[in-house]
């Protein structure tokens, strides 16, 4: 595959950024990134790699022949791991002349040269790797395009992570709301004249076998939501304590 002309590379990267801004899954990110990596650099293959603890996980690939999709390798025994650990790109025009390459893993493949860049330079979470079937040194321009793609990919991954946290928080909130509703349905509201026990130390009330604060008592029994303020008496106490 030949690299795109410079103008087309710019258009390609802009298109990728737009597509990554609306992704909703890791699969969408890897599909976009692996194809764009080859288009931007003219490589014969590309791999999308994520860090998985002390391993490199080859999540996806787009290549003229199979590489390592679905496999895991120790960070210290993989060029993608070297890139993540050192937080810098690797440009290797001849893989068999570089000691960082696990040669046995590459012999069954078409790969003769490669370039790998980190996904997120500070604290890399993965790497984008491109491969060529001949020994030709990747150009600095190609590596810059690849790094720009990796940076855009990092933003998409961070967005997915933030959305997962938001969804998790919303799920917890929904669960708590459901629990409160269930408790309101099962707890019999105190009626006028009923005797309600209050702990003389904690000032909590016993409702349905649970000891709850006054705010929860009001919400469970009467559906009253409590907010907090400062009464004149409370202000006087604070002022007296400062004297």
Coordinates of C-alpha atoms in Angstrom, one line a residue:
X1 CA 0.0 0.0 0.0
X2 CA 1.4 3.4 -1.0
X3 CA 1.2 6.3 1.4
X4 CA -1.3 9.0 0.6
X5 CA -0.1 12.4 -0.8
X6 CA 0.3 15.0 1.9
X7 CA -3.0 16.8 1.2
X8 CA -4.9 13.5 1.2
X9 CA -3.1 12.6 4.5
X10 CA -4.5 15.8 6.1
X11 CA -8.0 15.0 4.8
X12 CA -7.6 11.4 6.0
X13 CA -6.6 12.5 9.5
X14 CA -9.4 15.1 9.7
X15 CA -11.9 12.4 8.7
X16 CA -10.5 10.1 11.3
X17 CA -10.7 12.7 14.1
X18 CA -14.4 13.3 13.2
X19 CA -15.2 9.6 13.2
X20 CA -13.4 9.0 16.5
X21 CA -15.3 11.8 18.1
X22 CA -18.6 9.8 17.8
X23 CA -17.4 6.3 18.6
X24 CA -19.2 4.3 21.3
X25 CA -17.1 1.1 21.5
X26 CA -13.5 -0.1 21.5
X27 CA -14.2 -2.1 18.3
X28 CA -15.1 1.1 16.5
X29 CA -11.9 2.7 17.6
X30 CA -9.7 -0.2 16.5
X31 CA -11.5 -0.5 13.2
X32 CA -10.9 3.2 12.4
X33 CA -7.3 3.3 13.7
X34 CA -5.9 0.2 12.1
X35 CA -7.1 1.2 8.6
X36 CA -6.1 4.8 8.9
X37 CA -2.6 3.8 10.1
X38 CA -2.0 1.9 6.9
X39 CA -3.5 4.7 4.7
X40 CA -1.4 7.4 6.3
X41 CA 1.9 5.5 6.1
X42 CA 1.6 3.2 3.1
X43 CA 2.3 0.2 5.4
X44 CA 1.6 -3.4 4.6
X45 CA 0.1 -4.0 8.0
X46 CA -1.0 -2.3 11.2
X47 CA -1.7 -3.5 14.7
X48 CA -3.7 -1.9 17.5
X49 CA -2.1 -2.8 20.8
X50 CA -3.3 -2.2 24.4
X51 CA -1.5 -2.5 27.6
X52 CA -3.0 -5.2 29.8
X53 CA -1.1 -5.2 33.1
X54 CA 2.4 -6.4 32.3
X55 CA 1.4 -7.7 28.9
X56 CA 0.9 -6.3 25.4
X57 CA -2.5 -7.3 24.0
X58 CA -2.7 -7.3 20.2
X59 CA -6.4 -6.3 20.0
X60 CA -6.8 -5.9 16.2
X61 CA -4.9 -5.8 13.0
X62 CA -5.2 -5.0 9.3
X63 CA -2.5 -6.6 7.2
X64 CA -1.6 -8.4 4.0
X65 CA -1.1 -11.6 6.1
X66 CA -1.9 -12.6 9.6
X67 CA 0.2 -11.2 12.5
X68 CA -0.6 -11.5 16.2
X69 CA -4.3 -10.5 16.7
X70 CA -5.6 -11.8 20.0
X71 CA -2.2 -12.7 21.4
X72 CA -0.5 -11.3 24.5
X73 CA 3.3 -10.9 25.0
X74 CA 5.3 -9.6 28.0
X75 CA 6.0 -5.9 27.9
X76 CA 9.7 -6.5 28.1
X77 CA 9.7 -9.0 25.2
X78 CA 7.8 -6.9 22.7
X79 CA 8.7 -3.8 20.7
X80 CA 5.2 -2.4 21.5
X81 CA 6.0 -2.9 25.2
X82 CA 9.3 -1.1 24.7
X83 CA 7.5 1.9 23.2
X84 CA 5.0 2.0 26.1
X85 CA 7.6 1.6 28.8
X86 CA 9.9 4.2 27.3
X87 CA 7.1 6.5 26.1
X88 CA 8.7 7.1 22.7
X89 CA 8.4 5.9 19.1
X90 CA 10.5 3.1 17.6
X91 CA 11.6 3.3 14.0
X92 CA 13.3 0.1 12.8
X93 CA 14.3 -0.2 9.2
X94 CA 15.6 -3.8 9.6
X95 CA 14.0 -5.8 12.4
X96 CA 16.7 -8.5 12.2
X97 CA 19.4 -5.9 13.0
X98 CA 17.7 -4.6 16.2
X99 CA 18.0 -6.5 19.5
X100 CA 14.7 -5.1 20.8
X101 CA 12.8 -7.3 18.3
X102 CA 11.9 -10.9 19.3
X103 CA 13.1 -12.3 16.0
X104 CA 11.5 -15.8 16.5
X105 CA 8.1 -14.1 16.7
X106 CA 8.6 -12.3 13.4
X107 CA 10.2 -15.0 11.3
X108 CA 6.8 -16.6 10.3
X109 CA 5.5 -13.1 9.2
X110 CA 6.1 -10.8 6.2
X111 CA 7.5 -8.1 8.4
X112 CA 11.0 -6.6 7.6
X113 CA 10.7 -3.1 9.0
X114 CA 8.3 -1.3 11.3
X115 CA 7.4 1.8 13.2
X116 CA 5.5 1.9 16.5
X117 CA 4.2 4.9 18.4
X118 CA 2.6 5.2 21.9
X119 CA -1.1 5.8 22.4
X120 CA -0.9 8.6 25.0
X121 CA 2.7 9.8 25.5
X122 CA 2.3 10.4 29.2
X123 CA 1.4 7.0 30.7
X124 CA 0.8 5.1 27.5
X125 CA -2.2 2.8 27.4
X126 CA -1.3 1.2 24.2
X127 CA 0.6 1.5 20.9
X128 CA -0.1 1.7 17.2
X129 CA 2.3 -0.3 15.0
X130 CA 2.8 -0.4 11.3
X131 CA 4.8 -2.9 9.3
X132 CA 6.4 -3.1 5.8
X133 CA 7.4 -6.2 3.9
X134 CA 10.7 -4.7 2.8
X135 CA 13.6 -3.1 4.7
X136 CA 12.9 0.6 4.1
X137 CA 13.3 3.1 6.9
X138 CA 10.0 4.8 7.8
X139 CA 10.2 8.5 7.2
X140 CA 9.9 11.1 10.0
X141 CA 6.8 12.5 8.3
X142 CA 5.1 9.1 8.3
X143 CA 5.8 8.7 12.0
X144 CA 4.4 12.2 12.7
X145 CA 1.2 11.2 10.9
X146 CA 1.1 8.0 12.9
X147 CA 1.6 9.8 16.2
X148 CA -1.1 12.3 15.4
X149 CA -3.4 9.3 14.8
X150 CA -2.4 7.7 18.0
X151 CA -3.0 11.0 19.9
X152 CA -6.5 11.2 18.5
X153 CA -7.1 7.5 19.4
X154 CA -6.0 8.3 23.0
X155 CA -8.7 11.0 23.2
X156 CA -11.3 8.6 22.0
X157 CA -10.3 5.9 24.5
X158 CA -10.4 8.5 27.3
X159 CA -13.9 9.5 26.2
X160 CA -15.0 5.9 26.4
X161 CA -13.5 5.5 29.8
X162 CA -15.2 8.7 31.1
X163 CA -18.5 7.5 29.7
X164 CA -18.1 4.2 31.4
X165 CA -17.5 6.0 34.7
X166 CA -20.6 8.2 34.1
X167 CA -22.7 5.2 33.3
X168 CA -21.4 3.4 36.4
X169 CA -22.3 6.4 38.5
X170 CA -25.8 6.6 37.0
X171 CA -26.3 2.9 37.6
X172 CA -25.4 3.3 41.3
X173 CA -27.7 6.3 41.6
X174 CA -30.5 4.4 39.9
X175 CA -29.9 1.4 42.3
X176 CA -30.0 3.7 45.3
X177 CA -33.2 5.4 44.2
X178 CA -34.7 2.0 43.7
X179 CA -33.6 0.9 47.2
X180 CA -35.1 4.0 48.7
X181 CA -38.4 3.5 46.9
X182 CA -38.5 -0.1 48.1
X183 CA -37.8 0.9 51.7
X184 CA -40.6 3.6 51.4
X185 CA -43.0 0.9 50.3
X186 CA -42.0 -1.5 53.1
X187 CA -41.7 0.9 56.0
X188 CA -44.9 1.9 57.7
X189 CA -45.0 5.6 58.3
X190 CA -45.2 6.7 61.9
X191 CA -48.7 7.9 62.7
X192 CA -49.6 10.5 65.3
X193 CA -49.4 9.0 68.7
X194 CA -47.0 6.2 67.6
X195 CA -43.9 5.7 69.8
X196 CA -40.6 5.9 67.8
X197 CA -37.3 4.9 69.4
X198 CA -34.4 7.3 69.2
X199 CA -30.8 6.4 70.2
X200 CA -29.9 8.9 73.0
X201 CA -26.2 8.9 71.8
X202 CA -26.4 9.1 68.0
X203 CA -29.9 10.6 67.7
X204 CA -30.9 8.0 65.1
X205 CA -34.4 6.6 64.9
X206 CA -35.3 2.9 64.6
X207 CA -37.5 2.4 61.6
X208 CA -38.3 -1.1 60.2
X209 CA -35.3 -2.6 62.1
X210 CA -32.8 0.0 60.9
X211 CA -31.4 3.0 62.7
X212 CA -31.6 6.0 60.4
X213 CA -30.8 9.7 60.6
X214 CA -33.6 12.2 60.9
X215 CA -33.1 13.1 57.2
X216 CA -33.7 9.5 56.1
X217 CA -36.6 9.1 58.5
X218 CA -38.4 12.1 56.9
X219 CA -37.7 10.8 53.4
X220 CA -38.7 7.2 54.1
X221 CA -41.8 7.9 56.1
X222 CA -43.1 11.1 54.5
X223 CA -41.3 11.6 51.2
X224 CA -39.7 14.8 52.5
X225 CA -36.3 15.7 51.0
X226 CA -34.1 17.5 53.5
X227 CA -31.6 20.3 52.7
X228 CA -29.3 21.9 55.2
X229 CA -28.9 25.5 56.4
X230 CA -27.8 27.5 59.4
X231 CA -30.2 28.7 62.0
X232 CA -29.7 31.8 64.1
X233 CA -29.1 29.6 67.2
X234 CA -26.5 27.6 65.3
X235 CA -24.8 30.8 64.2
X236 CA -24.8 32.0 67.8
X237 CA -23.1 28.7 68.9
X238 CA -20.4 29.1 66.2
X239 CA -19.8 32.7 67.2
X240 CA -19.6 31.7 70.9
X241 CA -17.1 29.0 70.1
X242 CA -14.8 31.5 68.5
X243 CA -14.7 33.8 71.4

